[in-house]
Amino acid sequence: MLVLSLWAIPALIFVIYVVRLRPAKTAAEDSVTRSISIHRERLADLEAQLAAGSLTEAEYKSFRLEEEKALLADTGHQQAMTRGDSRLPWFWAPLLMVFVFALASFTYSKIGAEKAVNVQQQFQQISAGEEIQPEALDQALNDYQTLLESQPENIEGWFQLARMQMDLQQYEAAYNSFAQVLSELRKVDHNADDEATILAYMGQIEFSLGKLEQSLALFEESLQFGKSNTALGLAGRVAYELAQYEKSIDYWTQLKNANPNSDTQIIDGFIEQSISALKEQGIVYDPGTQVTVQISLPAAWQGLTSDAILFVYARPVGQRMPLVAKRLPVTGQQMTVVLSERDSMSGAGFEGLDEVEVTARVSLTGVANQQPGDWLGDVAIAALSESESSVSVSIAQP
């Protein structure tokens, strides 16, 4: 159908040209011819009036000059039309049509329409549940990739290709496609969660390929942009495989805290496995007292630059010096941060305290000391009577 259209449209344009423009041109030529004849008649009439004495010499010259100017202009129009006919006679029309057809065919086959139609037809067969040979499926993906290579900015297309490649366990190809998505995504305004999702997919691929260290690095980068159950769970799994047991406990604990209403029995089992592994190494795992802080930021957080840093800290009630603190990138309007003994600034942690003040601050320049223009959070009191405590802190713009 598309091929037929490419041939039919130029033909239709040519017919319109013949049927409508040619009569219009003929009418224009007739009009100019009549105008020239009228100007010549007026010149002859002016000479007759001068001879009869009804016009003075000055009036005659003035009127004749105006008529001669108009006659000269119409004569120029007539000559231009004549030259136009000599430059493009009728036998050029078929040649012009052949050129248009050739150009349309070239555009269709070379620039991408033909490939787009082929890919669409192949995917329609796949989605319809028709039996597709593996070779045909590979060809469909290869054709789709070739098409997308001419459209590198097509983020949605590259993402769809990456997901299909990943589902078919074409991991290396999927990784490259996700890398293309990430590259293009970072060139435009986007949601931080989207970046986190792509990084998590890339981490899963590296894990499937057995590249554990690269996988963990990607999951950790993903978690800087947004907390997802997938990234937290798999980061804990990869850390466990790398014998980084305390880190695996930390990620699985964050996963548990992020889903307080879910059945955490499986997560608790994973944590126990890491604790047992540490025990076999002669290490007694003691997380100490922990405070979970739910951070809320204003909607304008998306306008922050990469220099902005979130500081979350706990201090003795009524004092300014923090006991424990964390320094994190701002990755979302809602963030969950866990403060523990491992975040101690002096080694003492929460020792000897029944409660602490918890607050947060967004430094626009990343400087630890408070600066004018920083976004400040309110102060919440966290009771330390239990091993785990939870508070909420809201941050506001100045």
Tab-separated table of C-alpha atoms in Angstrom:
chain	number	residue	atom	x	y	z
A	1	MET	CA	0.000	0.000	0.000
A	2	LEU	CA	2.819	2.380	0.882
A	3	VAL	CA	4.645	1.604	-2.370
A	4	LEU	CA	1.459	2.311	-4.351
A	5	SER	CA	1.057	5.625	-2.552
A	6	LEU	CA	4.601	6.667	-3.385
A	7	TRP	CA	3.876	6.178	-7.091
A	8	ALA	CA	0.312	7.503	-7.092
A	9	ILE	CA	0.911	10.781	-5.275
A	10	PRO	CA	3.376	12.272	-7.830
A	11	ALA	CA	1.074	11.196	-10.667
A	12	LEU	CA	-1.862	12.913	-8.959
A	13	ILE	CA	0.186	16.085	-8.505
A	14	PHE	CA	1.069	16.046	-12.205
A	15	VAL	CA	-2.572	15.632	-13.231
A	16	ILE	CA	-3.531	18.585	-11.035
A	17	TYR	CA	-0.769	20.584	-12.688
A	18	VAL	CA	-2.071	19.757	-16.198
A	19	VAL	CA	-5.765	20.219	-15.437
A	20	ARG	CA	-5.623	23.336	-13.287
A	21	LEU	CA	-2.394	25.247	-13.827
A	22	ARG	CA	-2.282	25.070	-17.612
A	23	PRO	CA	-5.710	26.701	-18.107
A	24	ALA	CA	-4.771	29.292	-15.513
A	25	LYS	CA	-1.579	30.079	-17.432
A	26	THR	CA	-3.506	30.359	-20.733
A	27	ALA	CA	-5.970	32.750	-19.120
A	28	ALA	CA	-3.102	34.876	-17.822
A	29	GLU	CA	-1.516	35.056	-21.288
A	30	ASP	CA	-4.835	36.154	-22.841
A	31	SER	CA	-5.231	38.880	-20.229
A	32	VAL	CA	-1.766	40.321	-20.912
A	33	THR	CA	-2.387	40.286	-24.680
A	34	ARG	CA	-5.637	42.247	-24.218
A	35	SER	CA	-3.871	44.784	-21.968
A	36	ILE	CA	-1.170	45.419	-24.608
A	37	SER	CA	-3.834	45.989	-27.253
A	38	ILE	CA	-5.672	48.496	-25.016
A	39	HIS	CA	-2.462	50.466	-24.295
A	40	ARG	CA	-1.734	50.740	-28.038
A	41	GLU	CA	-5.263	51.971	-28.712
A	42	ARG	CA	-4.865	54.648	-26.010
A	43	LEU	CA	-1.579	55.850	-27.519
A	44	ALA	CA	-3.229	56.225	-30.912
A	45	ASP	CA	-6.127	58.119	-29.278
A	46	LEU	CA	-3.704	60.493	-27.513
A	47	GLU	CA	-2.070	61.357	-30.859
A	48	ALA	CA	-5.484	62.062	-32.340
A	49	GLN	CA	-6.424	64.381	-29.435
A	50	LEU	CA	-3.108	66.240	-29.773
A	51	ALA	CA	-3.706	66.734	-33.501
A	52	ALA	CA	-7.255	67.960	-32.838
A	53	GLY	CA	-5.983	70.466	-30.281
A	54	SER	CA	-7.913	68.986	-27.320
A	55	LEU	CA	-4.591	68.231	-25.493
A	56	THR	CA	-1.632	70.519	-24.964
A	57	GLU	CA	1.871	69.296	-25.785
A	58	ALA	CA	2.702	68.948	-22.055
A	59	GLU	CA	-0.488	66.957	-21.333
A	60	TYR	CA	0.134	64.748	-24.349
A	61	LYS	CA	3.706	63.917	-23.257
A	62	SER	CA	2.594	63.181	-19.660
A	63	PHE	CA	-0.268	60.832	-20.675
A	64	ARG	CA	1.873	59.151	-23.347
A	65	LEU	CA	4.653	58.482	-20.802
A	66	GLU	CA	2.241	56.707	-18.428
A	67	GLU	CA	0.773	54.573	-21.225
A	68	GLU	CA	4.222	53.654	-22.529
A	69	LYS	CA	5.327	52.542	-19.040
A	70	ALA	CA	2.260	50.299	-18.710
A	71	LEU	CA	2.770	48.946	-22.238
A	72	LEU	CA	6.421	48.169	-21.487
A	73	ALA	CA	5.488	46.310	-18.288
A	74	ASP	CA	2.848	44.165	-20.015
A	75	THR	CA	5.220	43.421	-22.864
A	76	GLY	CA	7.777	42.213	-20.312
A	77	HIS	CA	5.167	39.896	-18.782
A	78	GLN	CA	4.345	38.510	-22.194
A	79	GLN	CA	8.008	37.835	-22.984
A	80	ALA	CA	8.550	36.131	-19.623
A	81	MET	CA	5.656	33.777	-20.325
A	82	THR	CA	7.065	32.993	-23.730
A	83	ARG	CA	10.498	32.232	-22.266
A	84	GLY	CA	8.860	30.053	-19.605
A	85	ASP	CA	7.275	27.934	-22.303
A	86	SER	CA	10.597	27.516	-24.119
A	87	ARG	CA	12.417	26.431	-20.934
A	88	LEU	CA	9.913	23.773	-19.898
A	89	PRO	CA	8.067	22.317	-22.852
A	90	TRP	CA	5.501	19.550	-22.472
A	91	PHE	CA	7.871	16.669	-23.236
A	92	TRP	CA	9.687	17.441	-19.930
A	93	ALA	CA	6.648	16.386	-17.918
A	94	PRO	CA	7.231	12.602	-18.240
A	95	LEU	CA	10.901	13.067	-17.385
A	96	LEU	CA	9.919	15.036	-14.294
A	97	MET	CA	7.544	12.263	-13.233
A	98	VAL	CA	10.279	9.634	-13.624
A	99	PHE	CA	12.599	11.734	-11.475
A	100	VAL	CA	9.962	12.083	-8.745
A	101	PHE	CA	9.280	8.339	-8.803
A	102	ALA	CA	13.003	7.548	-8.542
A	103	LEU	CA	13.428	9.971	-5.646
A	104	ALA	CA	10.429	8.509	-3.825
A	105	SER	CA	11.706	4.952	-4.268
A	106	PHE	CA	15.148	5.907	-3.047
A	107	THR	CA	13.695	7.625	0.037
A	108	TYR	CA	11.486	4.639	0.759
A	109	SER	CA	14.259	2.033	0.489
A	110	LYS	CA	17.277	3.929	1.820
A	111	ILE	CA	16.089	6.355	4.466
A	112	GLY	CA	14.073	3.873	6.436
A	113	ALA	CA	10.436	3.540	5.480
A	114	GLU	CA	10.947	0.139	3.875
A	115	LYS	CA	12.750	-1.169	6.947
A	116	ALA	CA	10.108	0.323	9.231
A	117	VAL	CA	7.355	-1.477	7.301
A	118	ASN	CA	9.288	-4.763	7.362
A	119	VAL	CA	9.913	-4.500	11.106
A	120	GLN	CA	6.262	-3.644	11.741
A	121	GLN	CA	5.117	-6.670	9.758
A	122	GLN	CA	7.547	-8.951	11.592
A	123	PHE	CA	6.422	-7.738	15.009
A	124	GLN	CA	2.778	-8.056	14.020
A	125	GLN	CA	3.425	-11.724	13.288
A	126	ILE	CA	5.140	-12.145	16.648
A	127	SER	CA	2.385	-10.376	18.620
A	128	ALA	CA	-0.298	-12.372	16.782
A	129	GLY	CA	1.187	-15.550	18.196
A	130	GLU	CA	2.234	-16.905	14.825
A	131	GLU	CA	4.979	-19.487	14.853
A	132	ILE	CA	8.242	-17.637	14.293
A	133	GLN	CA	11.530	-19.350	13.619
A	134	PRO	CA	14.443	-18.195	15.852
A	135	GLU	CA	16.279	-16.980	12.766
A	136	ALA	CA	13.292	-14.830	11.766
A	137	LEU	CA	13.039	-13.407	15.280
A	138	ASP	CA	16.735	-12.534	15.291
A	139	GLN	CA	16.304	-10.911	11.898
A	140	ALA	CA	13.388	-8.837	13.202
A	141	LEU	CA	15.477	-7.553	16.104
A	142	ASN	CA	18.445	-6.874	13.833
A	143	ASP	CA	16.231	-4.948	11.415
A	144	TYR	CA	14.754	-2.986	14.311
A	145	GLN	CA	18.219	-2.135	15.608
A	146	THR	CA	19.351	-1.052	12.141
A	147	LEU	CA	16.314	1.205	11.922
A	148	LEU	CA	17.003	2.699	15.365
A	149	GLU	CA	20.633	3.378	14.494
A	150	SER	CA	19.321	6.031	12.120
A	151	GLN	CA	17.245	7.427	15.012
A	152	PRO	CA	19.681	7.467	17.971
A	153	GLU	CA	17.470	9.884	19.911
A	154	ASN	CA	14.484	7.477	19.877
A	155	ILE	CA	14.616	6.636	23.600
A	156	GLU	CA	11.354	4.684	23.639
A	157	GLY	CA	12.403	2.572	20.660
A	158	TRP	CA	15.800	1.701	22.138
A	159	PHE	CA	14.153	0.808	25.451
A	160	GLN	CA	11.678	-1.549	23.737
A	161	LEU	CA	14.534	-3.190	21.822
A	162	ALA	CA	16.588	-3.588	25.015
A	163	ARG	CA	13.697	-5.218	26.873
A	164	MET	CA	13.087	-7.692	24.024
A	165	GLN	CA	16.785	-8.519	23.820
A	166	MET	CA	16.885	-9.018	27.575
A	167	ASP	CA	13.833	-11.311	27.528
A	168	LEU	CA	15.520	-13.379	24.810
A	169	GLN	CA	18.697	-13.537	26.952
A	170	GLN	CA	20.684	-11.573	24.400
A	171	TYR	CA	22.408	-9.891	27.312
A	172	GLU	CA	25.331	-8.151	25.667
A	173	ALA	CA	23.122	-6.665	22.950
A	174	ALA	CA	20.562	-5.644	25.589
A	175	TYR	CA	23.281	-3.983	27.676
A	176	ASN	CA	24.393	-1.891	24.679
A	177	SER	CA	20.802	-0.891	23.938
A	178	PHE	CA	20.207	0.158	27.564
A	179	ALA	CA	23.479	2.114	27.444
A	180	GLN	CA	22.102	3.967	24.403
A	181	VAL	CA	18.895	4.718	26.328
A	182	LEU	CA	20.901	6.043	29.282
A	183	SER	CA	23.091	8.194	27.042
A	184	GLU	CA	20.138	9.805	25.280
A	185	LEU	CA	18.145	10.109	28.518
A	186	ARG	CA	20.893	12.185	30.096
A	187	LYS	CA	20.742	14.664	27.220
A	188	VAL	CA	17.151	15.696	27.978
A	189	ASP	CA	15.065	16.631	31.004
A	190	HIS	CA	14.015	13.414	32.712
A	191	ASN	CA	12.800	11.897	35.950
A	192	ALA	CA	15.524	10.554	38.256
A	193	ASP	CA	13.490	7.354	38.681
A	194	ASP	CA	13.845	6.671	34.939
A	195	GLU	CA	17.623	6.834	35.214
A	196	ALA	CA	17.505	4.579	38.268
A	197	THR	CA	15.411	2.033	36.343
A	198	ILE	CA	17.816	1.868	33.379
A	199	LEU	CA	20.833	1.481	35.674
A	200	ALA	CA	19.047	-1.316	37.548
A	201	TYR	CA	18.359	-3.154	34.267
A	202	MET	CA	22.023	-2.842	33.334
A	203	GLY	CA	22.956	-4.171	36.766
A	204	GLN	CA	20.699	-7.204	36.243
A	205	ILE	CA	22.382	-7.924	32.907
A	206	GLU	CA	25.866	-7.763	34.416
A	207	PHE	CA	24.699	-10.089	37.185
A	208	SER	CA	23.354	-12.544	34.583
A	209	LEU	CA	26.734	-12.414	32.823
A	210	GLY	CA	28.528	-13.170	36.095
A	211	LYS	CA	30.155	-9.717	36.295
A	212	LEU	CA	29.388	-9.251	39.975
A	213	GLU	CA	31.532	-6.230	40.790
A	214	GLN	CA	30.233	-4.290	37.770
A	215	SER	CA	26.708	-5.369	38.677
A	216	LEU	CA	26.976	-4.112	42.259
A	217	ALA	CA	28.443	-0.798	41.078
A	218	LEU	CA	25.456	-0.281	38.749
A	219	PHE	CA	22.938	-1.150	41.464
A	220	GLU	CA	24.618	1.264	43.862
A	221	GLU	CA	24.556	3.999	41.208
A	222	SER	CA	20.888	3.233	40.578
A	223	LEU	CA	20.091	3.593	44.278
A	224	GLN	CA	21.605	7.069	44.265
A	225	PHE	CA	18.836	8.188	41.890
A	226	GLY	CA	15.939	6.300	43.414
A	227	LYS	CA	15.150	3.453	45.807
A	228	SER	CA	13.492	0.474	44.167
A	229	ASN	CA	12.761	-2.951	45.613
A	230	THR	CA	14.509	-4.597	42.676
A	231	ALA	CA	17.723	-2.615	43.077
A	232	LEU	CA	17.790	-3.024	46.865
A	233	GLY	CA	17.085	-6.752	46.740
A	234	LEU	CA	19.586	-7.541	43.993
A	235	ALA	CA	22.243	-5.256	45.488
A	236	GLY	CA	21.937	-7.321	48.675
A	237	ARG	CA	22.158	-10.542	46.652
A	238	VAL	CA	25.251	-9.456	44.703
A	239	ALA	CA	26.944	-8.122	47.853
A	240	TYR	CA	26.318	-11.503	49.470
A	241	GLU	CA	27.852	-13.304	46.464
A	242	LEU	CA	30.903	-11.049	46.806
A	243	ALA	CA	31.143	-11.950	50.537
A	244	GLN	CA	30.387	-8.328	51.461
A	245	TYR	CA	28.000	-9.540	54.140
A	246	GLU	CA	27.564	-6.353	56.143
A	247	LYS	CA	26.741	-4.463	52.970
A	248	SER	CA	24.223	-7.154	51.986
A	249	ILE	CA	22.567	-6.831	55.414
A	250	ASP	CA	22.378	-3.073	54.939
A	251	TYR	CA	20.626	-3.344	51.555
A	252	TRP	CA	18.214	-6.038	52.722
A	253	THR	CA	17.416	-3.998	55.834
A	254	GLN	CA	16.609	-0.993	53.653
A	255	LEU	CA	14.363	-3.255	51.551
A	256	LYS	CA	12.609	-4.425	54.699
A	257	ASN	CA	12.124	-0.864	55.990
A	258	ALA	CA	10.788	0.275	52.614
A	259	ASN	CA	8.011	-2.349	52.783
A	260	PRO	CA	6.729	-2.235	56.370
A	261	ASN	CA	3.340	-3.725	55.453
A	262	SER	CA	4.748	-6.701	53.532
A	263	ASP	CA	5.669	-10.165	54.735
A	264	THR	CA	9.374	-9.785	55.428
A	265	GLN	CA	10.003	-13.408	56.322
A	266	ILE	CA	12.049	-14.039	53.171
A	267	ILE	CA	14.093	-10.856	53.681
A	268	ASP	CA	14.719	-11.813	57.316
A	269	GLY	CA	15.981	-15.169	56.050
A	270	PHE	CA	18.478	-13.467	53.740
A	271	ILE	CA	19.672	-11.245	56.589
A	272	GLU	CA	20.154	-14.280	58.807
A	273	GLN	CA	22.239	-15.935	56.086
A	274	SER	CA	24.599	-12.950	56.018
A	275	ILE	CA	24.787	-12.832	59.817
A	276	SER	CA	25.641	-16.554	59.848
A	277	ALA	CA	28.321	-16.019	57.189
A	278	LEU	CA	29.884	-13.277	59.327
A	279	LYS	CA	29.774	-15.555	62.365
A	280	GLU	CA	31.702	-18.213	60.445
A	281	GLN	CA	34.385	-15.565	59.900
A	282	GLY	CA	34.479	-14.881	63.625
A	283	ILE	CA	32.558	-11.612	63.326
A	284	VAL	CA	29.570	-10.924	65.554
A	285	TYR	CA	27.205	-8.649	63.677
A	286	ASP	CA	25.741	-5.941	65.857
A	287	PRO	CA	23.864	-3.248	63.942
A	288	GLY	CA	23.407	-1.246	67.113
A	289	THR	CA	20.673	1.328	67.389
A	290	GLN	CA	19.147	2.464	64.112
A	291	VAL	CA	16.924	5.423	63.271
A	292	THR	CA	14.932	5.356	60.014
A	293	VAL	CA	14.323	8.874	58.694
A	294	GLN	CA	11.574	9.547	56.132
A	295	ILE	CA	12.616	12.699	54.226
A	296	SER	CA	10.122	14.900	52.325
A	297	LEU	CA	11.410	17.595	49.955
A	298	PRO	CA	9.547	20.341	48.075
A	299	ALA	CA	8.588	19.741	44.445
A	300	ALA	CA	11.355	22.127	43.375
A	301	TRP	CA	13.945	19.439	44.194
A	302	GLN	CA	13.989	18.523	40.492
A	303	GLY	CA	15.530	21.917	39.731
A	304	LEU	CA	18.544	21.278	41.956
A	305	THR	CA	21.958	20.964	40.338
A	306	SER	CA	24.267	17.988	40.728
A	307	ASP	CA	26.189	19.975	43.352
A	308	ALA	CA	23.282	19.751	45.805
A	309	ILE	CA	23.821	17.296	48.683
A	310	LEU	CA	21.460	16.004	51.374
A	311	PHE	CA	22.836	15.873	54.911
A	312	VAL	CA	20.870	13.860	57.481
A	313	TYR	CA	22.093	13.826	61.058
A	314	ALA	CA	21.167	13.132	64.676
A	315	ARG	CA	22.448	15.078	67.699
A	316	PRO	CA	21.799	15.275	71.432
A	317	VAL	CA	18.625	17.207	72.266
A	318	GLY	CA	19.372	20.937	72.495
A	319	GLN	CA	22.870	20.693	71.024
A	320	ARG	CA	24.324	21.525	67.612
A	321	MET	CA	27.132	18.988	67.201
A	322	PRO	CA	25.937	15.865	65.292
A	323	LEU	CA	26.623	12.397	66.671
A	324	VAL	CA	25.864	10.493	63.460
A	325	ALA	CA	25.445	11.853	59.940
A	326	LYS	CA	25.014	10.766	56.338
A	327	ARG	CA	25.882	12.625	53.144
A	328	LEU	CA	23.757	11.617	50.128
A	329	PRO	CA	22.812	12.882	46.657
A	330	VAL	CA	19.282	14.243	46.321
A	331	THR	CA	17.452	11.598	44.297
A	332	GLY	CA	13.749	12.112	44.920
A	333	GLN	CA	11.018	14.072	46.639
A	334	GLN	CA	10.584	11.233	49.138
A	335	MET	CA	13.726	9.593	50.508
A	336	THR	CA	14.373	7.030	53.247
A	337	VAL	CA	17.636	7.215	55.176
A	338	VAL	CA	18.805	4.873	57.946
A	339	LEU	CA	21.133	6.336	60.585
A	340	SER	CA	23.087	3.802	62.613
A	341	GLU	CA	26.181	3.396	64.756
A	342	ARG	CA	28.206	2.952	61.569
A	343	ASP	CA	27.466	6.596	60.687
A	344	SER	CA	29.054	7.826	63.913
A	345	MET	CA	31.294	10.883	63.613
A	346	SER	CA	33.234	10.175	66.824
A	347	GLY	CA	32.861	6.425	67.330
A	348	ALA	CA	30.537	6.835	70.307
A	349	GLY	CA	27.310	6.705	68.286
A	350	PHE	CA	24.132	6.855	70.378
A	351	GLU	CA	25.807	5.530	73.489
A	352	GLY	CA	24.191	6.666	76.747
A	353	LEU	CA	21.280	8.529	75.125
A	354	ASP	CA	17.564	7.868	75.452
A	355	GLU	CA	16.567	10.189	72.596
A	356	VAL	CA	18.110	12.366	69.899
A	357	GLU	CA	17.140	15.232	67.630
A	358	VAL	CA	17.009	14.277	63.964
A	359	THR	CA	17.035	16.824	61.156
A	360	ALA	CA	18.209	17.258	57.579
A	361	ARG	CA	19.498	19.940	55.245
A	362	VAL	CA	20.042	20.311	51.515
A	363	SER	CA	23.290	22.116	50.780
A	364	LEU	CA	23.109	23.765	47.356
A	365	THR	CA	26.905	23.694	47.069
A	366	GLY	CA	27.626	20.394	48.858
A	367	VAL	CA	29.398	22.149	51.738
A	368	ALA	CA	29.061	20.466	55.140
A	369	ASN	CA	28.705	23.739	57.056
A	370	GLN	CA	25.373	25.513	56.751
A	371	GLN	CA	25.345	28.273	54.111
A	372	PRO	CA	22.838	31.007	53.206
A	373	GLY	CA	20.247	29.622	50.794
A	374	ASP	CA	20.408	26.031	52.072
A	375	TRP	CA	17.121	24.192	52.420
A	376	LEU	CA	16.482	23.356	56.073
A	377	GLY	CA	14.431	20.565	57.596
A	378	ASP	CA	12.353	20.596	60.762
A	379	VAL	CA	13.518	18.771	63.886
A	380	ALA	CA	12.081	15.438	65.015
A	381	ILE	CA	12.724	13.597	68.284
A	382	ALA	CA	13.665	9.919	67.960
A	383	ALA	CA	13.355	7.671	71.012
A	384	LEU	CA	16.237	5.213	71.396
A	385	SER	CA	14.561	2.895	73.870
A	386	GLU	CA	14.210	0.314	71.080
A	387	SER	CA	16.852	-0.902	68.650
A	388	GLU	CA	14.910	0.627	65.755
A	389	SER	CA	13.109	3.988	65.663
A	390	SER	CA	11.404	5.906	62.843
A	391	VAL	CA	10.795	9.643	62.380
A	392	SER	CA	9.742	12.003	59.582
A	393	VAL	CA	11.515	15.210	58.560
A	394	SER	CA	10.154	17.803	56.097
A	395	ILE	CA	12.583	20.085	54.249
A	396	ALA	CA	11.484	23.513	53.005
A	397	GLN	CA	12.926	26.110	50.664
A	398	PRO	CA	14.070	29.360	52.266
